[in-house]
Coordinates of N, CA and C in Angstrom, one line a residue:
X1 N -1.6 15.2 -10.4 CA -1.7 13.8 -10.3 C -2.3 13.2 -11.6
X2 N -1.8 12.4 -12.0 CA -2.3 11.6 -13.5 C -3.1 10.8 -13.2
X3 N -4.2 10.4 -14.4 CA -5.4 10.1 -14.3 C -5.3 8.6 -13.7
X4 N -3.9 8.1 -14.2 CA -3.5 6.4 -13.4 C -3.7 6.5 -12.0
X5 N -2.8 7.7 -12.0 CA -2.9 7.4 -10.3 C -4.3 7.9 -9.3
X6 N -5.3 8.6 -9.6 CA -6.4 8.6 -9.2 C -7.2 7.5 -9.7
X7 N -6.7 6.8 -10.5 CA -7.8 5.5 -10.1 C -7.4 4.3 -9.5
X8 N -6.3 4.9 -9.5 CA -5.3 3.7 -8.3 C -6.0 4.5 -6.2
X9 N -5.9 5.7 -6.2 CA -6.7 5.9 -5.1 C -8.1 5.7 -5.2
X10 N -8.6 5.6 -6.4 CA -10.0 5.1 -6.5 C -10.1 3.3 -5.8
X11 N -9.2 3.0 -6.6 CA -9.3 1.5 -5.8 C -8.7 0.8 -4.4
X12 N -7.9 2.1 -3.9 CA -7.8 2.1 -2.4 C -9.1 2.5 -1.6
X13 N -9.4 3.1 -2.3 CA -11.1 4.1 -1.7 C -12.1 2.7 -1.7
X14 N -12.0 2.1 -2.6 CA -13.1 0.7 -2.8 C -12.6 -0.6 -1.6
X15 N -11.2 -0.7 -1.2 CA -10.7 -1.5 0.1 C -10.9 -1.3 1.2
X16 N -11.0 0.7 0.9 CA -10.8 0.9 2.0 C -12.6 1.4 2.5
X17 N -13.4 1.1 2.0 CA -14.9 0.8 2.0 C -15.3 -0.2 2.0
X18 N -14.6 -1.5 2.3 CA -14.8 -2.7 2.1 C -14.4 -2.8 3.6
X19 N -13.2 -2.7 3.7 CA -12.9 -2.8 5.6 C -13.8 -1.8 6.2
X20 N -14.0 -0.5 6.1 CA -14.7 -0.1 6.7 C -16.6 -0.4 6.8
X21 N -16.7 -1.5 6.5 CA -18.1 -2.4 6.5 C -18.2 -3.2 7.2
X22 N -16.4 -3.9 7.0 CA -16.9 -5.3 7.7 C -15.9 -5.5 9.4
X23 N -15.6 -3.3 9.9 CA -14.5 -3.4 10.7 C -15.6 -2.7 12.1
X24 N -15.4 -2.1 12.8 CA -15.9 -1.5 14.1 C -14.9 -0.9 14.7
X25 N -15.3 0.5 15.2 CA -14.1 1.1 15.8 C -12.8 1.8 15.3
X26 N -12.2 0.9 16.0 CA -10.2 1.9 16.0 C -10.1 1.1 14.6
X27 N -10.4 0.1 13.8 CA -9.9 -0.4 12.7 C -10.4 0.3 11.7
X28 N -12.1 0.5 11.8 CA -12.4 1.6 10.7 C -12.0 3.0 10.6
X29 N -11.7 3.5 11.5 CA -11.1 5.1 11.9 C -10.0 4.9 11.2
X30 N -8.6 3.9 11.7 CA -7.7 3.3 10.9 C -7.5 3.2 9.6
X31 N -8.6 2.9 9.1 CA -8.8 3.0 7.6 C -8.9 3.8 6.5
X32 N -9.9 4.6 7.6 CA -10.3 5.8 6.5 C -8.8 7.0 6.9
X33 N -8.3 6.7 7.8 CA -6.9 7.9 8.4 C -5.8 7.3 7.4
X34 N -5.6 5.9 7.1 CA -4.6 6.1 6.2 C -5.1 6.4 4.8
X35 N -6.4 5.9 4.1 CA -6.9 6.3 3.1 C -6.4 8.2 2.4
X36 N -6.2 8.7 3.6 CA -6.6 10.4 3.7 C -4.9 10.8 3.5
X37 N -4.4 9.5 4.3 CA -2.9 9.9 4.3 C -2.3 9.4 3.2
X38 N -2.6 8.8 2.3 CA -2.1 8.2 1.1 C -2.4 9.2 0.3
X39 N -3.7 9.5 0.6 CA -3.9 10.5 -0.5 C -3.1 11.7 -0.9
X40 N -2.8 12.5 0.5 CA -2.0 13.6 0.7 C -0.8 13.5 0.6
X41 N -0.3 12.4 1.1 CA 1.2 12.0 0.2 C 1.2 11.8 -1.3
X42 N 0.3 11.1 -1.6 CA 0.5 11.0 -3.5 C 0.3 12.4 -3.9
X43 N -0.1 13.5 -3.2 CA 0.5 15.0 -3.7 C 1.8 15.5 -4.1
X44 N 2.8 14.8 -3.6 CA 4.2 15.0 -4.0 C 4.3 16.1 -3.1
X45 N 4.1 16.7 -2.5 CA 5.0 17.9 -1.3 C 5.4 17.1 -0.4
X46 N 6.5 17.8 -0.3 CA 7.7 16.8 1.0 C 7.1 16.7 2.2
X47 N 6.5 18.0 2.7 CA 6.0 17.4 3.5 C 4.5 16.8 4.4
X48 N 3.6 17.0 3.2 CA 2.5 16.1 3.1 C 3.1 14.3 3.0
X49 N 4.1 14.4 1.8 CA 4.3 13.2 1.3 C 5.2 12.6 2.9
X50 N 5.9 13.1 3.6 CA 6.6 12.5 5.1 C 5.7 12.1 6.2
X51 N 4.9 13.1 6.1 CA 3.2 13.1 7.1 C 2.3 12.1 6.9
X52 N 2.1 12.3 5.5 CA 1.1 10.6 5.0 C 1.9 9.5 5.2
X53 N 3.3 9.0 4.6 CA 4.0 8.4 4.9 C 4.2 7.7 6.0
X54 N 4.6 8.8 7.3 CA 4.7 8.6 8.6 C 3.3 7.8 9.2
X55 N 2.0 8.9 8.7 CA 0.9 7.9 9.5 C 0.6 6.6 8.8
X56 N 0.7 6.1 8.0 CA 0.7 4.9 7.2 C 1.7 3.8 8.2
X57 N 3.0 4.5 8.3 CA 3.3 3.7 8.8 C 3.3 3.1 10.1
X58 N 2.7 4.3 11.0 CA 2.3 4.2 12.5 C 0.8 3.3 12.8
X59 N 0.4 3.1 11.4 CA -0.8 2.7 11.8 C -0.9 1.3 11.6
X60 N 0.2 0.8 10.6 CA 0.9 -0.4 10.2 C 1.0 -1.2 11.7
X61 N 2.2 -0.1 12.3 CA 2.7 -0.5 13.3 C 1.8 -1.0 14.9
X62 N 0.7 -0.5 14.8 CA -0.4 -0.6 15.9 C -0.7 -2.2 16.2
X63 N -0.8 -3.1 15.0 CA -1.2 -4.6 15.3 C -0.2 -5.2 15.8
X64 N 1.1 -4.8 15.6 CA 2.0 -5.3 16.1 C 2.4 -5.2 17.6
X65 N 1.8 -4.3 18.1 CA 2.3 -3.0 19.1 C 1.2 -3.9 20.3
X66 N 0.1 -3.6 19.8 CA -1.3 -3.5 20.5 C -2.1 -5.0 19.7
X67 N -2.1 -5.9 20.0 CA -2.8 -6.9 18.6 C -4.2 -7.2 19.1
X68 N -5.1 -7.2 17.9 CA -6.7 -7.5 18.9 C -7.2 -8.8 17.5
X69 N -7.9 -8.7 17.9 CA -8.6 -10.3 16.8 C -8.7 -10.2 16.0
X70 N -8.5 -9.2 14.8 CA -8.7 -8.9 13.5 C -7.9 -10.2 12.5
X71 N -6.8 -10.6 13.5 CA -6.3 -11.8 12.6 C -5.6 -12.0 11.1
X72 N -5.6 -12.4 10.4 CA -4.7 -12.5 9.1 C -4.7 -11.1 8.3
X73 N -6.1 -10.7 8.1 CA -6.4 -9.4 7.5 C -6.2 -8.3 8.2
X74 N -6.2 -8.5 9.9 CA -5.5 -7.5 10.1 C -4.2 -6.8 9.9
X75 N -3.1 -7.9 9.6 CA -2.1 -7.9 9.5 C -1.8 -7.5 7.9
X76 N -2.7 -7.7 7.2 CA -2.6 -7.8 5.7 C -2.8 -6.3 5.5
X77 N -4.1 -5.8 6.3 CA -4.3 -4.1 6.3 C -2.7 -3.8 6.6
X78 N -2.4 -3.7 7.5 CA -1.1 -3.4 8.2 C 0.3 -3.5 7.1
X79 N 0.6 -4.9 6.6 CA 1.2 -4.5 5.1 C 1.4 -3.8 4.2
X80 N -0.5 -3.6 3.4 CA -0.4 -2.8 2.8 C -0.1 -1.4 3.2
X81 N -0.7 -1.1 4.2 CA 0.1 0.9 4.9 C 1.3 0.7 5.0
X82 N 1.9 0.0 5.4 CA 3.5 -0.3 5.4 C 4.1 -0.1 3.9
X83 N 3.9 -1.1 2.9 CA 4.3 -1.3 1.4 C 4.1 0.1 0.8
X84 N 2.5 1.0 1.0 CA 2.4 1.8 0.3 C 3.2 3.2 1.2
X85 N 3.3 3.0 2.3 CA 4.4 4.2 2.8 C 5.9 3.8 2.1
X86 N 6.5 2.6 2.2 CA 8.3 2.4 1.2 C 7.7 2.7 -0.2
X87 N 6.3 2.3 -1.0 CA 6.5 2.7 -2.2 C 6.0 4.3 -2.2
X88 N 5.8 4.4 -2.0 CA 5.3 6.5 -1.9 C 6.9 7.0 -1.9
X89 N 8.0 6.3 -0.7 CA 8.9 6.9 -0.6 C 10.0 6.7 -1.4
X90 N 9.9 5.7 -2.4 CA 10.5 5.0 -3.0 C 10.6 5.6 -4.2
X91 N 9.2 6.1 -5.1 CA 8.7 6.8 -6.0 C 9.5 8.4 -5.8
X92 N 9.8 8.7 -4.4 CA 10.0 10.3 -3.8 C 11.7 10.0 -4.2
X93 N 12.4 9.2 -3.7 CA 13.5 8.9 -4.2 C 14.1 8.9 -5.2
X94 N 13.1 8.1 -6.5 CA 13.4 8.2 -8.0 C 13.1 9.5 -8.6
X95 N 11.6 10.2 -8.7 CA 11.2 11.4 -8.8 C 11.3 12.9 -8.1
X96 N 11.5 12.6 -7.2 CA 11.3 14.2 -6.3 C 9.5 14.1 -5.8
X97 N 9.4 15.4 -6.1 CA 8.2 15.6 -5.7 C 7.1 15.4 -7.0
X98 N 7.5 15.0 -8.0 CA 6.5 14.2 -9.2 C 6.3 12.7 -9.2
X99 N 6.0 12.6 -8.0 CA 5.6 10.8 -7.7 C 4.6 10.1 -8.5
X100 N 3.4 10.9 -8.7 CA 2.2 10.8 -9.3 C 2.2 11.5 -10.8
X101 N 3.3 12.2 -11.5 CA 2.6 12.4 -12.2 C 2.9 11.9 -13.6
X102 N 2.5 12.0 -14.7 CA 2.4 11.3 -15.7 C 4.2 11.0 -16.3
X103 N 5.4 11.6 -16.0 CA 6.2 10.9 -17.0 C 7.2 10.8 -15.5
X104 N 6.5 10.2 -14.5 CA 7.6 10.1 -13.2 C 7.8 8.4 -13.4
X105 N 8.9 8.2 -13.1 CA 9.8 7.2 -13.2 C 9.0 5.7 -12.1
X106 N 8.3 4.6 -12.8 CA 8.2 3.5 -11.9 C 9.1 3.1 -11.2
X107 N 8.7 2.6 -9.9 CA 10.0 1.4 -9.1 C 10.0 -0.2 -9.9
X108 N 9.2 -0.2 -10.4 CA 9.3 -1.8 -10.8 C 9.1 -1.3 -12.4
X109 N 9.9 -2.1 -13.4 CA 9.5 -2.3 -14.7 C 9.7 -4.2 -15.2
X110 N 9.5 -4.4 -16.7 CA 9.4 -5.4 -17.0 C 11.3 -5.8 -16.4
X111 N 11.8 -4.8 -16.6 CA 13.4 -4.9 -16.5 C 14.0 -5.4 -15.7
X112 N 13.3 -5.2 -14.2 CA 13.6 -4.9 -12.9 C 13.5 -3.9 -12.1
X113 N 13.8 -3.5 -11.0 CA 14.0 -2.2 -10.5 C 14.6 -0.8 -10.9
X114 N 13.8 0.1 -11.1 CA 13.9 0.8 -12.2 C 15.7 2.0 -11.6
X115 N 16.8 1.8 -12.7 CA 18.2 2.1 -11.8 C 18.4 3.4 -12.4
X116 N 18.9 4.4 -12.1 CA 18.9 5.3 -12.2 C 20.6 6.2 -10.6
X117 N 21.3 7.0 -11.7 CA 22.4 7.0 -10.7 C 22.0 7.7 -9.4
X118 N 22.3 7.2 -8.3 CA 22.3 7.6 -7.3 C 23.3 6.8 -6.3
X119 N 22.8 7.5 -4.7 CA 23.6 7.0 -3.9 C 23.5 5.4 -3.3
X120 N 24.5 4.7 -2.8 CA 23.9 3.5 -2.6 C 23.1 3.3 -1.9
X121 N 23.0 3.8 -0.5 CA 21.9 3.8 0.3 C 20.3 3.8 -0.5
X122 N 20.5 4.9 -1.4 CA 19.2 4.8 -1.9 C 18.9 3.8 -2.9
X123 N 19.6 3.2 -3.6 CA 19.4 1.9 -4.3 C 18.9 0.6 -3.5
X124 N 19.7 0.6 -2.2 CA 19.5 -0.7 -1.2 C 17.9 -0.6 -0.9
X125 N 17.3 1.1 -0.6 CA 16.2 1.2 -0.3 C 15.2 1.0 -1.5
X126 N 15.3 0.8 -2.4 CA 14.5 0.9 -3.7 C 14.6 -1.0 -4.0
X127 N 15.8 -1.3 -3.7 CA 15.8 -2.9 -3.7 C 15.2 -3.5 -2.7
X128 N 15.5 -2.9 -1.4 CA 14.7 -3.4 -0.4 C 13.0 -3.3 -0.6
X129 N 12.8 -2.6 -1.1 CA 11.1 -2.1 -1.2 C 10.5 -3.0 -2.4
X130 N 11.3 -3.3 -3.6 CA 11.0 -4.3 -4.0 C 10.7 -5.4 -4.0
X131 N 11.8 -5.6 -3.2 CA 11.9 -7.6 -2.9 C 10.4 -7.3 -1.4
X132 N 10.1 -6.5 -0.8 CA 9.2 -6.3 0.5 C 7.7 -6.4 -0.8
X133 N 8.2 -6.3 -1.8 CA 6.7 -5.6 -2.9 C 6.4 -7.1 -2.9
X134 N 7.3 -8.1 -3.5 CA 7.1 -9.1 -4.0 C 6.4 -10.1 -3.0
X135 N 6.9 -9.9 -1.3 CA 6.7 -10.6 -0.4 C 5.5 -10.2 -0.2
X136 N 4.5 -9.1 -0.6 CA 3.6 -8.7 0.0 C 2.6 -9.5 -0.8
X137 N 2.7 -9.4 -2.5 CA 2.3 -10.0 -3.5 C 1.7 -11.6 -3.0
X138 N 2.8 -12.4 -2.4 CA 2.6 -13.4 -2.3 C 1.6 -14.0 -1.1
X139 N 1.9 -12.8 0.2 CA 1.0 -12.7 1.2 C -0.6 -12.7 0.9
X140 N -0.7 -11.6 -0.1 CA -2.2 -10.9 -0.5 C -2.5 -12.2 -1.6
X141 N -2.1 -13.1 -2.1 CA -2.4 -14.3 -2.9 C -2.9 -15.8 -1.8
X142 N -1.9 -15.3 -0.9 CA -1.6 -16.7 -0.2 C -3.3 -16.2 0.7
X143 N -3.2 -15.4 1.2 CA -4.6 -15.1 2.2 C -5.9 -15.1 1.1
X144 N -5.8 -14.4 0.4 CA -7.1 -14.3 -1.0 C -7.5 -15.6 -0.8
X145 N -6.3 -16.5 -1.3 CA -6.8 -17.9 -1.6 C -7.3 -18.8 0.1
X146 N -6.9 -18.4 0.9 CA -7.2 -19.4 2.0 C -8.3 -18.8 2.4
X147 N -8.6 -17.1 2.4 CA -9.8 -16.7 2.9 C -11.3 -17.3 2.1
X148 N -11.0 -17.4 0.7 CA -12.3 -17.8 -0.7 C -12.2 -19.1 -0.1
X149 N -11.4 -20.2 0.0 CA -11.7 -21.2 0.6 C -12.2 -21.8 1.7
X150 N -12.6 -21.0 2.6 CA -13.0 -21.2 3.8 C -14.6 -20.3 3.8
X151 N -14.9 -19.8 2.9 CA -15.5 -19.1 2.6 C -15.8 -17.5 3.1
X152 N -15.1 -17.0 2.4 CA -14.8 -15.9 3.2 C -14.6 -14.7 2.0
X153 N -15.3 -15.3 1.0 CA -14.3 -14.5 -0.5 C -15.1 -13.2 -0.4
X154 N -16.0 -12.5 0.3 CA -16.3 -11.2 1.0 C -14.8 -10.7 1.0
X155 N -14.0 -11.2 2.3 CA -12.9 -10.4 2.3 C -12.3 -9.9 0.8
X156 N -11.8 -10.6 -0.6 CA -11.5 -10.4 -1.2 C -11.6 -8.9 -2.2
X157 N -13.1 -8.5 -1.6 CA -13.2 -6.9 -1.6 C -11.8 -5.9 -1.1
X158 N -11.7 -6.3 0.1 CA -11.0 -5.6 0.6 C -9.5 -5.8 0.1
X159 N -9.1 -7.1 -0.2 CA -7.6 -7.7 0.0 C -7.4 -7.4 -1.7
X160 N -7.9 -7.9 -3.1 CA -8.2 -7.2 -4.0 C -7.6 -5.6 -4.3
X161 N -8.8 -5.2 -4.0 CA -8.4 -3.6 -4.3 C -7.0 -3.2 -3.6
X162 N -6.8 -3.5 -2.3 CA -5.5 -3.0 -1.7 C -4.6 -3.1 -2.3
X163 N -4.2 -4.5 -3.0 CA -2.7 -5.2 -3.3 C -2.7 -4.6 -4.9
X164 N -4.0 -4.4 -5.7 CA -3.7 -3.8 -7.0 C -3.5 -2.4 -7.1
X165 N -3.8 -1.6 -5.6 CA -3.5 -0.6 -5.7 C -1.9 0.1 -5.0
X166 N -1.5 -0.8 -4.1 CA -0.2 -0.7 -3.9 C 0.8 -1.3 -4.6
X167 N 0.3 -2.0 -5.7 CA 1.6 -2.7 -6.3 C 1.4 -2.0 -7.8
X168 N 0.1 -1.2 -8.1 CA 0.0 -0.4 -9.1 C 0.6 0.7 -9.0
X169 N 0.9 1.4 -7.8 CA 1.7 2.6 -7.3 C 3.2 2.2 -7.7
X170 N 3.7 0.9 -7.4 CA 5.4 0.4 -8.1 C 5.6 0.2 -9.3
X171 N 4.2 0.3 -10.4 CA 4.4 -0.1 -11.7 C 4.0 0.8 -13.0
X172 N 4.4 0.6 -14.0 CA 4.0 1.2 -14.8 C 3.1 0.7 -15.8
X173 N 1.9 0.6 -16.3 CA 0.7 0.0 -17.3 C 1.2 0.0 -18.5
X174 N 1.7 1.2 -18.3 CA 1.7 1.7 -19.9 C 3.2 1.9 -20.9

């Protein structure tokens, strides 16, 4: 794993110690279970990377399923495990099992979505995960800003770190 992408789980680890402060219960357990599962997926083995994936996404799926008062940020937690399971898989698509490491291929560049020949199916999925990237971007902006205005820019801990670390996983810095 390249030194980007451990400080890209560094700054999941900082969200996800932010929710876990201001959560109780099944939401904090939640937190630190996908934290763990992100991690082991950003290992690149098939199937750690389907396992983390999979729980990321099951755990997304829980507010929807089961919904309790966590409210906007609950749902925003739930995005980001969602976003960062299509970009983990999305990365797995373009790269193989070198998702994380230093000359593996971004999903997003200045260009657009990064195209490379393959099948269509897998294009639609790499477009789809983009334009979901973009929608997420605007979520984690639109909440940032309504939560600081109501005073609430605490949460910003949490909502911060998450969105720069899942949208830093679709991009390249350098």
């Amino acid at each position: 794993m390249s030194a980007y992408h451990l400080c890209l789980l560094a700054l999941a680890a900082l969200g996800t110690l932010a929710c876990a402060r201001d959560c109780r219960g099944l939401e904090r357990a939640e937190a630190l279970v996908a934290l763990a599962a992100m991690g082991l997926a950003m290992t690149g083995a098939l199937p750690l990377l389907i396992g983390g994936a999979g729980v990321l996404a099951l755990i997304a799926l829980r507010p929807l399923v089961w919904p309790r008062e966590g409210g906007a940020l609950c749902y925003h937690r739930a995005a980001s495990n969602l976003l960062m399971a299509a970009v983990l898989l999305a990365l797995f698509t373009l790269n193989g099992a070198v998702i994380c490491g230093a000359g593996a291929l971004p999903l997003l560049t200045l260009d657009g979505v990064t195209l490379v020949p393959m099948a269509s199916s897998a294009l639609t999925f790499l477009q789809g995960t983009a334009l979901a990237l973009l929608a997420y971007l605007a979520l984690s902006l639109g909440l940032g800003l309504r939560l600081a205005g109501r005073g609430r820019a605490h949460a910003l801990y949490e909502i911060l770190p998450m969105t720069l670390a899942t949208f830093g996983m679709a991009v390249r810095l350098t």
